[in-house]
Amino acid sequence: DGGITQSPKYLFRKEGQNVTLSCEQNLNHDAMYWYRQDPGQGLRLIYYSQIVNDFQKGDIAEGYSVSREKKESFPLTVTSAQKNPTAFYLCASKMDNEQFFGPGTRLTVL
Amino acid sequence: AQSVTQLDSQVPVFEEAPVELRCNYSSSVSVYLFWYVQYPNQGLQLLLKYLSGSTLVKGINGFEAEFNKSQTSFHLRKPSVHISDTAEYFCAVSVLSGGYNKLIFGAGTRLAVHP
Protein backbone atom coordinates (compact mmCIF):
# COMPACT_ATOMS: atom_id res chain seq x y z
CA ASP A 1 0.00 0.00 0.00
CA GLY A 2 1.21 3.50 -0.78
CA GLY A 3 1.41 5.99 2.01
CA ILE A 4 3.39 7.92 4.57
CA THR A 5 4.83 6.35 7.69
CA GLN A 6 6.13 8.13 10.75
CA SER A 7 8.06 6.57 13.59
CA PRO A 8 7.99 6.28 16.46
CA LYS A 9 4.35 6.97 17.35
CA TYR A 10 5.31 8.14 20.84
CA LEU A 11 8.69 9.58 21.85
CA PHE A 12 10.00 10.76 25.17
CA ARG A 13 13.05 12.95 25.52
CA LYS A 14 14.99 14.42 28.37
CA GLU A 15 15.71 18.11 28.31
CA GLY A 16 18.95 18.92 26.49
CA GLN A 17 18.81 15.92 24.17
CA ASN A 18 18.45 15.98 20.42
CA VAL A 19 15.91 13.58 18.93
CA THR A 20 15.14 12.59 15.33
CA LEU A 21 11.66 11.84 13.99
CA SER A 22 11.37 9.62 10.94
CA CYS A 23 9.14 10.24 7.92
CA GLU A 24 9.06 7.92 4.91
CA GLN A 25 6.81 7.94 1.85
CA ASN A 26 6.42 5.54 -1.08
CA LEU A 27 4.08 7.78 -3.06
CA ASN A 28 6.89 9.07 -5.29
CA HIS A 29 6.07 12.65 -4.29
CA ASP A 30 8.71 15.34 -4.69
CA ALA A 31 7.48 17.73 -2.00
CA MET A 32 7.47 16.92 1.71
CA TYR A 33 6.57 18.94 4.79
CA TRP A 34 6.87 18.92 8.57
CA TYR A 35 4.20 20.49 10.77
CA ARG A 36 3.84 20.99 14.48
CA GLN A 37 0.41 20.75 16.10
CA ASP A 38 -0.40 22.23 19.51
CA PRO A 39 -3.85 22.15 21.16
CA GLY A 40 -6.13 24.87 19.83
CA GLN A 41 -3.58 26.19 17.32
CA GLY A 42 -3.99 24.14 14.18
CA LEU A 43 -0.86 23.15 12.27
CA ARG A 44 2.23 25.29 11.81
CA LEU A 45 4.87 24.68 9.16
CA ILE A 46 8.39 23.86 10.40
CA TYR A 47 10.29 22.94 7.22
CA TYR A 48 9.49 21.90 3.69
CA SER A 49 11.35 20.32 0.83
CA GLN A 50 10.29 20.63 -2.80
CA ILE A 51 12.94 18.25 -4.15
CA VAL A 52 15.80 16.01 -3.05
CA ASN A 53 18.81 17.84 -1.55
CA ASP A 54 16.80 21.03 -1.09
CA PHE A 55 14.77 22.30 1.86
CA GLN A 56 13.49 25.61 3.18
CA LYS A 57 12.50 27.01 6.56
CA GLY A 58 8.84 27.34 7.35
CA ASP A 59 7.19 29.62 9.89
CA ILE A 60 8.67 28.06 13.07
CA ALA A 61 12.04 26.53 12.05
CA GLU A 62 14.06 27.68 15.08
CA GLY A 63 15.36 24.72 17.08
CA TYR A 64 14.71 22.22 14.29
CA SER A 65 16.78 20.78 11.45
CA VAL A 66 16.03 18.50 8.48
CA SER A 67 17.75 16.63 5.68
CA ARG A 68 16.50 15.35 2.32
CA GLU A 69 19.08 12.93 0.98
CA LYS A 70 16.52 10.59 -0.56
CA LYS A 71 13.18 11.27 -2.20
CA GLU A 72 11.45 8.86 0.14
CA SER A 73 12.79 10.22 3.41
CA PHE A 74 12.55 13.56 5.24
CA PRO A 75 13.72 13.18 8.87
CA LEU A 76 13.23 15.99 11.40
CA THR A 77 15.67 16.60 14.26
CA VAL A 78 14.40 18.42 17.30
CA THR A 79 17.45 20.01 18.89
CA SER A 80 18.07 21.15 22.44
CA ALA A 81 17.67 24.71 21.15
CA GLN A 82 13.92 24.16 20.76
CA LYS A 83 12.57 25.61 24.00
CA ASN A 84 9.13 24.01 23.99
CA PRO A 85 9.33 20.79 21.94
CA THR A 86 6.42 18.88 23.48
CA ALA A 87 3.87 18.61 20.65
CA PHE A 88 2.35 16.38 17.98
CA TYR A 89 4.46 16.34 14.80
CA LEU A 90 2.97 15.61 11.39
CA CYS A 91 4.77 14.86 8.16
CA ALA A 92 3.12 15.30 4.76
CA SER A 93 3.90 14.89 1.09
CA LYS A 94 2.28 16.69 -1.81
CA MET A 95 1.08 15.80 -5.27
CA ASP A 96 -0.50 18.55 -7.39
CA ASN A 97 -2.60 20.59 -4.96
CA GLU A 98 -3.20 17.97 -2.27
CA GLN A 99 -1.14 17.16 0.81
CA PHE A 100 -1.17 13.64 2.26
CA PHE A 101 -0.42 13.26 5.96
CA GLY A 102 1.31 10.61 8.02
CA PRO A 103 -0.10 9.33 11.33
CA GLY A 104 2.07 11.63 13.45
CA THR A 105 4.60 11.38 16.29
CA ARG A 106 3.79 12.63 19.75
CA LEU A 107 6.94 13.99 21.41
CA THR A 108 7.03 14.60 25.15
CA VAL A 109 9.93 16.24 26.91
CA LEU A 110 10.36 15.02 30.46
CA ALA B 1 -1.15 38.21 5.22
CA GLN B 2 -3.46 35.32 4.57
CA SER B 3 -5.32 33.76 7.48
CA VAL B 4 -8.04 31.21 8.17
CA THR B 5 -10.64 31.63 10.91
CA GLN B 6 -12.77 28.80 12.15
CA LEU B 7 -15.50 30.53 14.04
CA ASP B 8 -16.36 27.75 16.48
CA SER B 9 -13.78 25.89 18.55
CA GLN B 10 -16.34 23.28 19.60
CA VAL B 11 -19.67 22.18 18.12
CA PRO B 12 -21.87 19.76 20.07
CA VAL B 13 -24.69 18.12 18.13
CA PHE B 14 -27.07 15.19 18.50
CA GLU B 15 -26.84 12.16 16.25
CA GLU B 16 -28.83 12.48 12.97
CA ALA B 17 -29.01 16.27 13.29
CA PRO B 18 -27.53 18.55 10.61
CA VAL B 19 -24.29 20.40 11.26
CA GLU B 20 -22.38 23.33 9.79
CA LEU B 21 -18.75 24.10 10.62
CA ARG B 22 -17.82 27.62 9.65
CA CYS B 23 -14.63 28.77 7.97
CA ASN B 24 -13.63 32.23 6.73
CA TYR B 25 -10.38 33.13 5.04
CA SER B 26 -8.62 36.34 4.17
CA SER B 27 -6.87 36.56 0.86
CA SER B 28 -6.79 39.01 -1.98
CA VAL B 29 -5.81 36.43 -4.55
CA SER B 30 -7.31 33.23 -5.85
CA VAL B 31 -6.98 30.38 -3.40
CA TYR B 32 -7.50 26.69 -3.13
CA LEU B 33 -9.56 25.60 -0.11
CA PHE B 34 -9.56 22.37 1.85
CA TRP B 35 -11.28 20.64 4.74
CA TYR B 36 -9.41 17.94 6.66
CA VAL B 37 -10.61 15.63 9.45
CA GLN B 38 -8.44 14.36 12.30
CA TYR B 39 -9.40 11.51 14.59
CA PRO B 40 -7.64 11.29 18.00
CA ASN B 41 -3.89 10.69 17.76
CA GLN B 42 -4.01 10.31 13.99
CA GLY B 43 -2.93 12.29 10.97
CA LEU B 44 -5.17 14.45 8.82
CA GLN B 45 -7.44 13.00 6.14
CA LEU B 46 -8.74 15.09 3.27
CA LEU B 47 -12.54 15.49 3.30
CA LEU B 48 -12.91 17.72 0.25
CA LYS B 49 -11.25 20.49 -1.72
CA TYR B 50 -12.17 23.45 -3.89
CA LEU B 51 -9.81 24.27 -6.73
CA SER B 52 -12.12 25.83 -9.31
CA GLY B 53 -15.47 25.30 -11.00
CA SER B 54 -18.67 24.54 -9.12
CA THR B 55 -18.86 26.33 -5.80
CA LEU B 56 -20.59 23.36 -4.14
CA VAL B 57 -18.07 20.65 -3.43
CA LYS B 58 -18.96 17.15 -2.30
CA GLY B 59 -16.55 15.10 -0.26
CA ILE B 60 -16.26 11.82 1.57
CA ASN B 61 -18.50 10.59 4.40
CA GLY B 62 -21.47 12.67 3.17
CA PHE B 63 -19.84 16.06 3.77
CA GLU B 64 -20.11 19.02 1.42
CA ALA B 65 -18.88 22.60 1.42
CA GLU B 66 -19.79 25.75 -0.43
CA PHE B 67 -17.24 28.28 -1.63
CA ASN B 68 -18.54 31.84 -1.33
CA LYS B 69 -16.09 34.28 -2.84
CA SER B 70 -17.95 37.45 -1.85
CA GLN B 71 -18.10 36.39 1.78
CA THR B 72 -14.67 34.66 1.69
CA SER B 73 -16.21 31.63 3.32
CA PHE B 74 -15.98 27.87 2.87
CA HIS B 75 -18.43 26.35 5.36
CA LEU B 76 -18.63 22.58 5.81
CA ARG B 77 -22.02 20.88 6.13
CA LYS B 78 -23.53 17.47 6.69
CA PRO B 79 -27.31 16.90 6.69
CA SER B 80 -27.26 14.07 9.25
CA VAL B 81 -24.29 13.29 11.48
CA HIS B 82 -23.24 9.98 13.01
CA ILE B 83 -21.40 9.21 16.22
CA SER B 84 -18.41 8.26 14.07
CA ASP B 85 -18.16 11.86 12.80
CA THR B 86 -16.84 12.93 16.21
CA ALA B 87 -13.42 14.37 15.39
CA GLU B 88 -11.52 17.61 14.86
CA TYR B 89 -12.01 19.40 11.57
CA PHE B 90 -9.52 21.78 9.99
CA CYS B 91 -10.11 24.29 7.24
CA ALA B 92 -7.05 25.24 5.18
CA VAL B 93 -6.20 27.58 2.34
CA SER B 94 -3.37 27.10 -0.13
CA VAL B 95 -1.66 30.27 -1.26
CA LEU B 96 1.42 31.00 -3.30
CA SER B 97 4.18 32.25 -1.01
CA GLY B 98 7.87 32.53 -1.80
CA GLY B 99 7.55 30.41 -4.91
CA TYR B 100 5.67 27.50 -3.42
CA ASN B 101 2.10 26.66 -2.44
CA LYS B 102 1.75 27.07 1.31
CA LEU B 103 -1.08 25.58 3.37
CA ILE B 104 -2.44 27.83 6.09
CA PHE B 105 -4.64 26.10 8.65
CA GLY B 106 -7.39 27.30 10.91
CA ALA B 107 -7.26 26.45 14.61
CA GLY B 108 -9.74 23.60 14.19
CA THR B 109 -13.30 22.82 15.25
CA ARG B 110 -13.99 19.91 17.54
CA LEU B 111 -17.25 18.22 16.53
CA ALA B 112 -18.85 16.16 19.30
CA VAL B 113 -21.80 13.99 18.24
CA HIS B 114 -24.00 12.81 21.09
CA PRO B 115 -26.50 9.91 21.04
mmCIF file of C-alpha atoms in Angstrom:
data_model
loop_
_atom_site.group_PDB
_atom_site.id
_atom_site.type_symbol
_atom_site.label_atom_id
_atom_site.label_comp_id
_atom_site.label_asym_id
_atom_site.label_seq_id
_atom_site.Cartn_x
_atom_site.Cartn_y
_atom_site.Cartn_z
ATOM 1 C CA ASP A 1 0.000 0.000 0.000
ATOM 2 C CA GLY A 2 1.206 3.501 -0.783
ATOM 3 C CA GLY A 3 1.413 5.988 2.009
ATOM 4 C CA ILE A 4 3.387 7.919 4.571
ATOM 5 C CA THR A 5 4.827 6.351 7.691
ATOM 6 C CA GLN A 6 6.135 8.131 10.752
ATOM 7 C CA SER A 7 8.061 6.574 13.587
ATOM 8 C CA PRO A 8 7.985 6.282 16.461
ATOM 9 C CA LYS A 9 4.354 6.967 17.346
ATOM 10 C CA TYR A 10 5.314 8.142 20.843
ATOM 11 C CA LEU A 11 8.685 9.580 21.846
ATOM 12 C CA PHE A 12 10.004 10.756 25.172
ATOM 13 C CA ARG A 13 13.045 12.946 25.515
ATOM 14 C CA LYS A 14 14.987 14.424 28.369
ATOM 15 C CA GLU A 15 15.713 18.111 28.311
ATOM 16 C CA GLY A 16 18.952 18.921 26.494
ATOM 17 C CA GLN A 17 18.813 15.920 24.171
ATOM 18 C CA ASN A 18 18.446 15.983 20.418
ATOM 19 C CA VAL A 19 15.913 13.578 18.926
ATOM 20 C CA THR A 20 15.142 12.586 15.328
ATOM 21 C CA LEU A 21 11.664 11.842 13.991
ATOM 22 C CA SER A 22 11.371 9.624 10.942
ATOM 23 C CA CYS A 23 9.141 10.240 7.924
ATOM 24 C CA GLU A 24 9.061 7.920 4.910
ATOM 25 C CA GLN A 25 6.811 7.943 1.849
ATOM 26 C CA ASN A 26 6.420 5.540 -1.078
ATOM 27 C CA LEU A 27 4.085 7.782 -3.059
ATOM 28 C CA ASN A 28 6.886 9.070 -5.290
ATOM 29 C CA HIS A 29 6.073 12.649 -4.293
ATOM 30 C CA ASP A 30 8.713 15.340 -4.692
ATOM 31 C CA ALA A 31 7.476 17.735 -2.000
ATOM 32 C CA MET A 32 7.468 16.918 1.707
ATOM 33 C CA TYR A 33 6.570 18.938 4.792
ATOM 34 C CA TRP A 34 6.873 18.922 8.568
ATOM 35 C CA TYR A 35 4.199 20.489 10.774
ATOM 36 C CA ARG A 36 3.844 20.987 14.477
ATOM 37 C CA GLN A 37 0.414 20.749 16.105
ATOM 38 C CA ASP A 38 -0.400 22.231 19.509
ATOM 39 C CA PRO A 39 -3.848 22.148 21.162
ATOM 40 C CA GLY A 40 -6.127 24.874 19.833
ATOM 41 C CA GLN A 41 -3.583 26.188 17.315
ATOM 42 C CA GLY A 42 -3.993 24.136 14.182
ATOM 43 C CA LEU A 43 -0.858 23.153 12.265
ATOM 44 C CA ARG A 44 2.229 25.288 11.814
ATOM 45 C CA LEU A 45 4.872 24.676 9.164
ATOM 46 C CA ILE A 46 8.391 23.858 10.400
ATOM 47 C CA TYR A 47 10.291 22.936 7.220
ATOM 48 C CA TYR A 48 9.490 21.903 3.689
ATOM 49 C CA SER A 49 11.349 20.319 0.826
ATOM 50 C CA GLN A 50 10.295 20.629 -2.797
ATOM 51 C CA ILE A 51 12.945 18.250 -4.145
ATOM 52 C CA VAL A 52 15.804 16.011 -3.049
ATOM 53 C CA ASN A 53 18.808 17.842 -1.545
ATOM 54 C CA ASP A 54 16.804 21.028 -1.087
ATOM 55 C CA PHE A 55 14.771 22.297 1.860
ATOM 56 C CA GLN A 56 13.490 25.609 3.181
ATOM 57 C CA LYS A 57 12.503 27.009 6.559
ATOM 58 C CA GLY A 58 8.837 27.341 7.349
ATOM 59 C CA ASP A 59 7.190 29.618 9.894
ATOM 60 C CA ILE A 60 8.670 28.063 13.070
ATOM 61 C CA ALA A 61 12.035 26.529 12.054
ATOM 62 C CA GLU A 62 14.063 27.678 15.081
ATOM 63 C CA GLY A 63 15.359 24.722 17.080
ATOM 64 C CA TYR A 64 14.709 22.218 14.289
ATOM 65 C CA SER A 65 16.785 20.776 11.445
ATOM 66 C CA VAL A 66 16.026 18.496 8.484
ATOM 67 C CA SER A 67 17.746 16.633 5.675
ATOM 68 C CA ARG A 68 16.500 15.353 2.322
ATOM 69 C CA GLU A 69 19.082 12.930 0.978
ATOM 70 C CA LYS A 70 16.517 10.589 -0.563
ATOM 71 C CA LYS A 71 13.179 11.267 -2.205
ATOM 72 C CA GLU A 72 11.450 8.858 0.145
ATOM 73 C CA SER A 73 12.792 10.216 3.414
ATOM 74 C CA PHE A 74 12.554 13.559 5.239
ATOM 75 C CA PRO A 75 13.722 13.185 8.866
ATOM 76 C CA LEU A 76 13.235 15.987 11.395
ATOM 77 C CA THR A 77 15.667 16.595 14.257
ATOM 78 C CA VAL A 78 14.395 18.423 17.304
ATOM 79 C CA THR A 79 17.445 20.008 18.890
ATOM 80 C CA SER A 80 18.074 21.153 22.444
ATOM 81 C CA ALA A 81 17.669 24.710 21.149
ATOM 82 C CA GLN A 82 13.915 24.163 20.761
ATOM 83 C CA LYS A 83 12.567 25.609 23.996
ATOM 84 C CA ASN A 84 9.127 24.007 23.990
ATOM 85 C CA PRO A 85 9.325 20.794 21.944
ATOM 86 C CA THR A 86 6.416 18.879 23.478
ATOM 87 C CA ALA A 87 3.875 18.610 20.648
ATOM 88 C CA PHE A 88 2.353 16.377 17.976
ATOM 89 C CA TYR A 89 4.464 16.338 14.800
ATOM 90 C CA LEU A 90 2.970 15.606 11.394
ATOM 91 C CA CYS A 91 4.768 14.857 8.162
ATOM 92 C CA ALA A 92 3.120 15.300 4.764
ATOM 93 C CA SER A 93 3.902 14.891 1.090
ATOM 94 C CA LYS A 94 2.282 16.687 -1.811
ATOM 95 C CA MET A 95 1.080 15.805 -5.272
ATOM 96 C CA ASP A 96 -0.499 18.554 -7.387
ATOM 97 C CA ASN A 97 -2.597 20.588 -4.959
ATOM 98 C CA GLU A 98 -3.198 17.971 -2.265
ATOM 99 C CA GLN A 99 -1.139 17.159 0.812
ATOM 100 C CA PHE A 100 -1.170 13.640 2.265
ATOM 101 C CA PHE A 101 -0.419 13.258 5.958
ATOM 102 C CA GLY A 102 1.308 10.611 8.020
ATOM 103 C CA PRO A 103 -0.100 9.329 11.334
ATOM 104 C CA GLY A 104 2.072 11.635 13.453
ATOM 105 C CA THR A 105 4.602 11.378 16.285
ATOM 106 C CA ARG A 106 3.792 12.625 19.747
ATOM 107 C CA LEU A 107 6.939 13.994 21.407
ATOM 108 C CA THR A 108 7.026 14.595 25.146
ATOM 109 C CA VAL A 109 9.933 16.239 26.911
ATOM 110 C CA LEU A 110 10.363 15.023 30.462
ATOM 111 C CA ALA B 1 -1.150 38.211 5.216
ATOM 112 C CA GLN B 2 -3.455 35.325 4.571
ATOM 113 C CA SER B 3 -5.323 33.759 7.477
ATOM 114 C CA VAL B 4 -8.041 31.212 8.175
ATOM 115 C CA THR B 5 -10.637 31.634 10.906
ATOM 116 C CA GLN B 6 -12.766 28.796 12.154
ATOM 117 C CA LEU B 7 -15.500 30.532 14.036
ATOM 118 C CA ASP B 8 -16.363 27.749 16.477
ATOM 119 C CA SER B 9 -13.785 25.888 18.546
ATOM 120 C CA GLN B 10 -16.338 23.278 19.605
ATOM 121 C CA VAL B 11 -19.669 22.182 18.118
ATOM 122 C CA PRO B 12 -21.874 19.758 20.067
ATOM 123 C CA VAL B 13 -24.687 18.121 18.127
ATOM 124 C CA PHE B 14 -27.070 15.193 18.498
ATOM 125 C CA GLU B 15 -26.844 12.164 16.246
ATOM 126 C CA GLU B 16 -28.832 12.480 12.973
ATOM 127 C CA ALA B 17 -29.005 16.272 13.287
ATOM 128 C CA PRO B 18 -27.531 18.552 10.608
ATOM 129 C CA VAL B 19 -24.290 20.396 11.261
ATOM 130 C CA GLU B 20 -22.379 23.328 9.789
ATOM 131 C CA LEU B 21 -18.754 24.096 10.618
ATOM 132 C CA ARG B 22 -17.822 27.623 9.647
ATOM 133 C CA CYS B 23 -14.633 28.772 7.973
ATOM 134 C CA ASN B 24 -13.631 32.227 6.733
ATOM 135 C CA TYR B 25 -10.384 33.128 5.041
ATOM 136 C CA SER B 26 -8.620 36.344 4.170
ATOM 137 C CA SER B 27 -6.868 36.561 0.858
ATOM 138 C CA SER B 28 -6.789 39.014 -1.979
ATOM 139 C CA VAL B 29 -5.815 36.428 -4.546
ATOM 140 C CA SER B 30 -7.312 33.227 -5.854
ATOM 141 C CA VAL B 31 -6.984 30.384 -3.405
ATOM 142 C CA TYR B 32 -7.504 26.693 -3.125
ATOM 143 C CA LEU B 33 -9.559 25.604 -0.113
ATOM 144 C CA PHE B 34 -9.558 22.365 1.854
ATOM 145 C CA TRP B 35 -11.281 20.643 4.743
ATOM 146 C CA TYR B 36 -9.408 17.944 6.664
ATOM 147 C CA VAL B 37 -10.606 15.633 9.454
ATOM 148 C CA GLN B 38 -8.442 14.363 12.296
ATOM 149 C CA TYR B 39 -9.403 11.506 14.591
ATOM 150 C CA PRO B 40 -7.636 11.295 17.997
ATOM 151 C CA ASN B 41 -3.887 10.691 17.760
ATOM 152 C CA GLN B 42 -4.011 10.312 13.988
ATOM 153 C CA GLY B 43 -2.934 12.288 10.970
ATOM 154 C CA LEU B 44 -5.173 14.450 8.816
ATOM 155 C CA GLN B 45 -7.440 13.002 6.144
ATOM 156 C CA LEU B 46 -8.743 15.094 3.266
ATOM 157 C CA LEU B 47 -12.541 15.492 3.300
ATOM 158 C CA LEU B 48 -12.910 17.722 0.254
ATOM 159 C CA LYS B 49 -11.251 20.492 -1.721
ATOM 160 C CA TYR B 50 -12.174 23.451 -3.887
ATOM 161 C CA LEU B 51 -9.810 24.275 -6.726
ATOM 162 C CA SER B 52 -12.120 25.830 -9.311
ATOM 163 C CA GLY B 53 -15.475 25.301 -11.005
ATOM 164 C CA SER B 54 -18.672 24.540 -9.117
ATOM 165 C CA THR B 55 -18.857 26.332 -5.796
ATOM 166 C CA LEU B 56 -20.594 23.361 -4.137
ATOM 167 C CA VAL B 57 -18.072 20.654 -3.429
ATOM 168 C CA LYS B 58 -18.960 17.153 -2.302
ATOM 169 C CA GLY B 59 -16.551 15.096 -0.255
ATOM 170 C CA ILE B 60 -16.265 11.815 1.571
ATOM 171 C CA ASN B 61 -18.500 10.593 4.397
ATOM 172 C CA GLY B 62 -21.467 12.672 3.170
ATOM 173 C CA PHE B 63 -19.842 16.064 3.768
ATOM 174 C CA GLU B 64 -20.106 19.020 1.416
ATOM 175 C CA ALA B 65 -18.884 22.598 1.420
ATOM 176 C CA GLU B 66 -19.790 25.754 -0.428
ATOM 177 C CA PHE B 67 -17.240 28.283 -1.630
ATOM 178 C CA ASN B 68 -18.541 31.837 -1.327
ATOM 179 C CA LYS B 69 -16.089 34.279 -2.835
ATOM 180 C CA SER B 70 -17.955 37.446 -1.852
ATOM 181 C CA GLN B 71 -18.096 36.387 1.785
ATOM 182 C CA THR B 72 -14.674 34.662 1.686
ATOM 183 C CA SER B 73 -16.207 31.626 3.320
ATOM 184 C CA PHE B 74 -15.977 27.870 2.872
ATOM 185 C CA HIS B 75 -18.427 26.350 5.361
ATOM 186 C CA LEU B 76 -18.632 22.581 5.812
ATOM 187 C CA ARG B 77 -22.024 20.882 6.126
ATOM 188 C CA LYS B 78 -23.527 17.473 6.687
ATOM 189 C CA PRO B 79 -27.311 16.899 6.692
ATOM 190 C CA SER B 80 -27.257 14.070 9.245
ATOM 191 C CA VAL B 81 -24.286 13.288 11.478
ATOM 192 C CA HIS B 82 -23.239 9.979 13.014
ATOM 193 C CA ILE B 83 -21.398 9.213 16.223
ATOM 194 C CA SER B 84 -18.408 8.258 14.071
ATOM 195 C CA ASP B 85 -18.156 11.864 12.802
ATOM 196 C CA THR B 86 -16.838 12.926 16.206
ATOM 197 C CA ALA B 87 -13.415 14.367 15.393
ATOM 198 C CA GLU B 88 -11.522 17.613 14.859
ATOM 199 C CA TYR B 89 -12.011 19.395 11.566
ATOM 200 C CA PHE B 90 -9.522 21.781 9.985
ATOM 201 C CA CYS B 91 -10.109 24.293 7.238
ATOM 202 C CA ALA B 92 -7.051 25.242 5.179
ATOM 203 C CA VAL B 93 -6.195 27.583 2.345
ATOM 204 C CA SER B 94 -3.368 27.099 -0.130
ATOM 205 C CA VAL B 95 -1.664 30.270 -1.260
ATOM 206 C CA LEU B 96 1.424 31.002 -3.300
ATOM 207 C CA SER B 97 4.177 32.252 -1.011
ATOM 208 C CA GLY B 98 7.869 32.533 -1.802
ATOM 209 C CA GLY B 99 7.550 30.408 -4.912
ATOM 210 C CA TYR B 100 5.668 27.498 -3.423
ATOM 211 C CA ASN B 101 2.099 26.663 -2.443
ATOM 212 C CA LYS B 102 1.749 27.068 1.307
ATOM 213 C CA LEU B 103 -1.079 25.577 3.372
ATOM 214 C CA ILE B 104 -2.441 27.834 6.091
ATOM 215 C CA PHE B 105 -4.637 26.098 8.654
ATOM 216 C CA GLY B 106 -7.387 27.304 10.913
ATOM 217 C CA ALA B 107 -7.262 26.451 14.615
ATOM 218 C CA GLY B 108 -9.739 23.599 14.191
ATOM 219 C CA THR B 109 -13.302 22.820 15.252
ATOM 220 C CA ARG B 110 -13.992 19.909 17.535
ATOM 221 C CA LEU B 111 -17.250 18.215 16.528
ATOM 222 C CA ALA B 112 -18.846 16.157 19.296
ATOM 223 C CA VAL B 113 -21.802 13.995 18.240
ATOM 224 C CA HIS B 114 -23.997 12.807 21.093
ATOM 225 C CA PRO B 115 -26.498 9.913 21.037
#
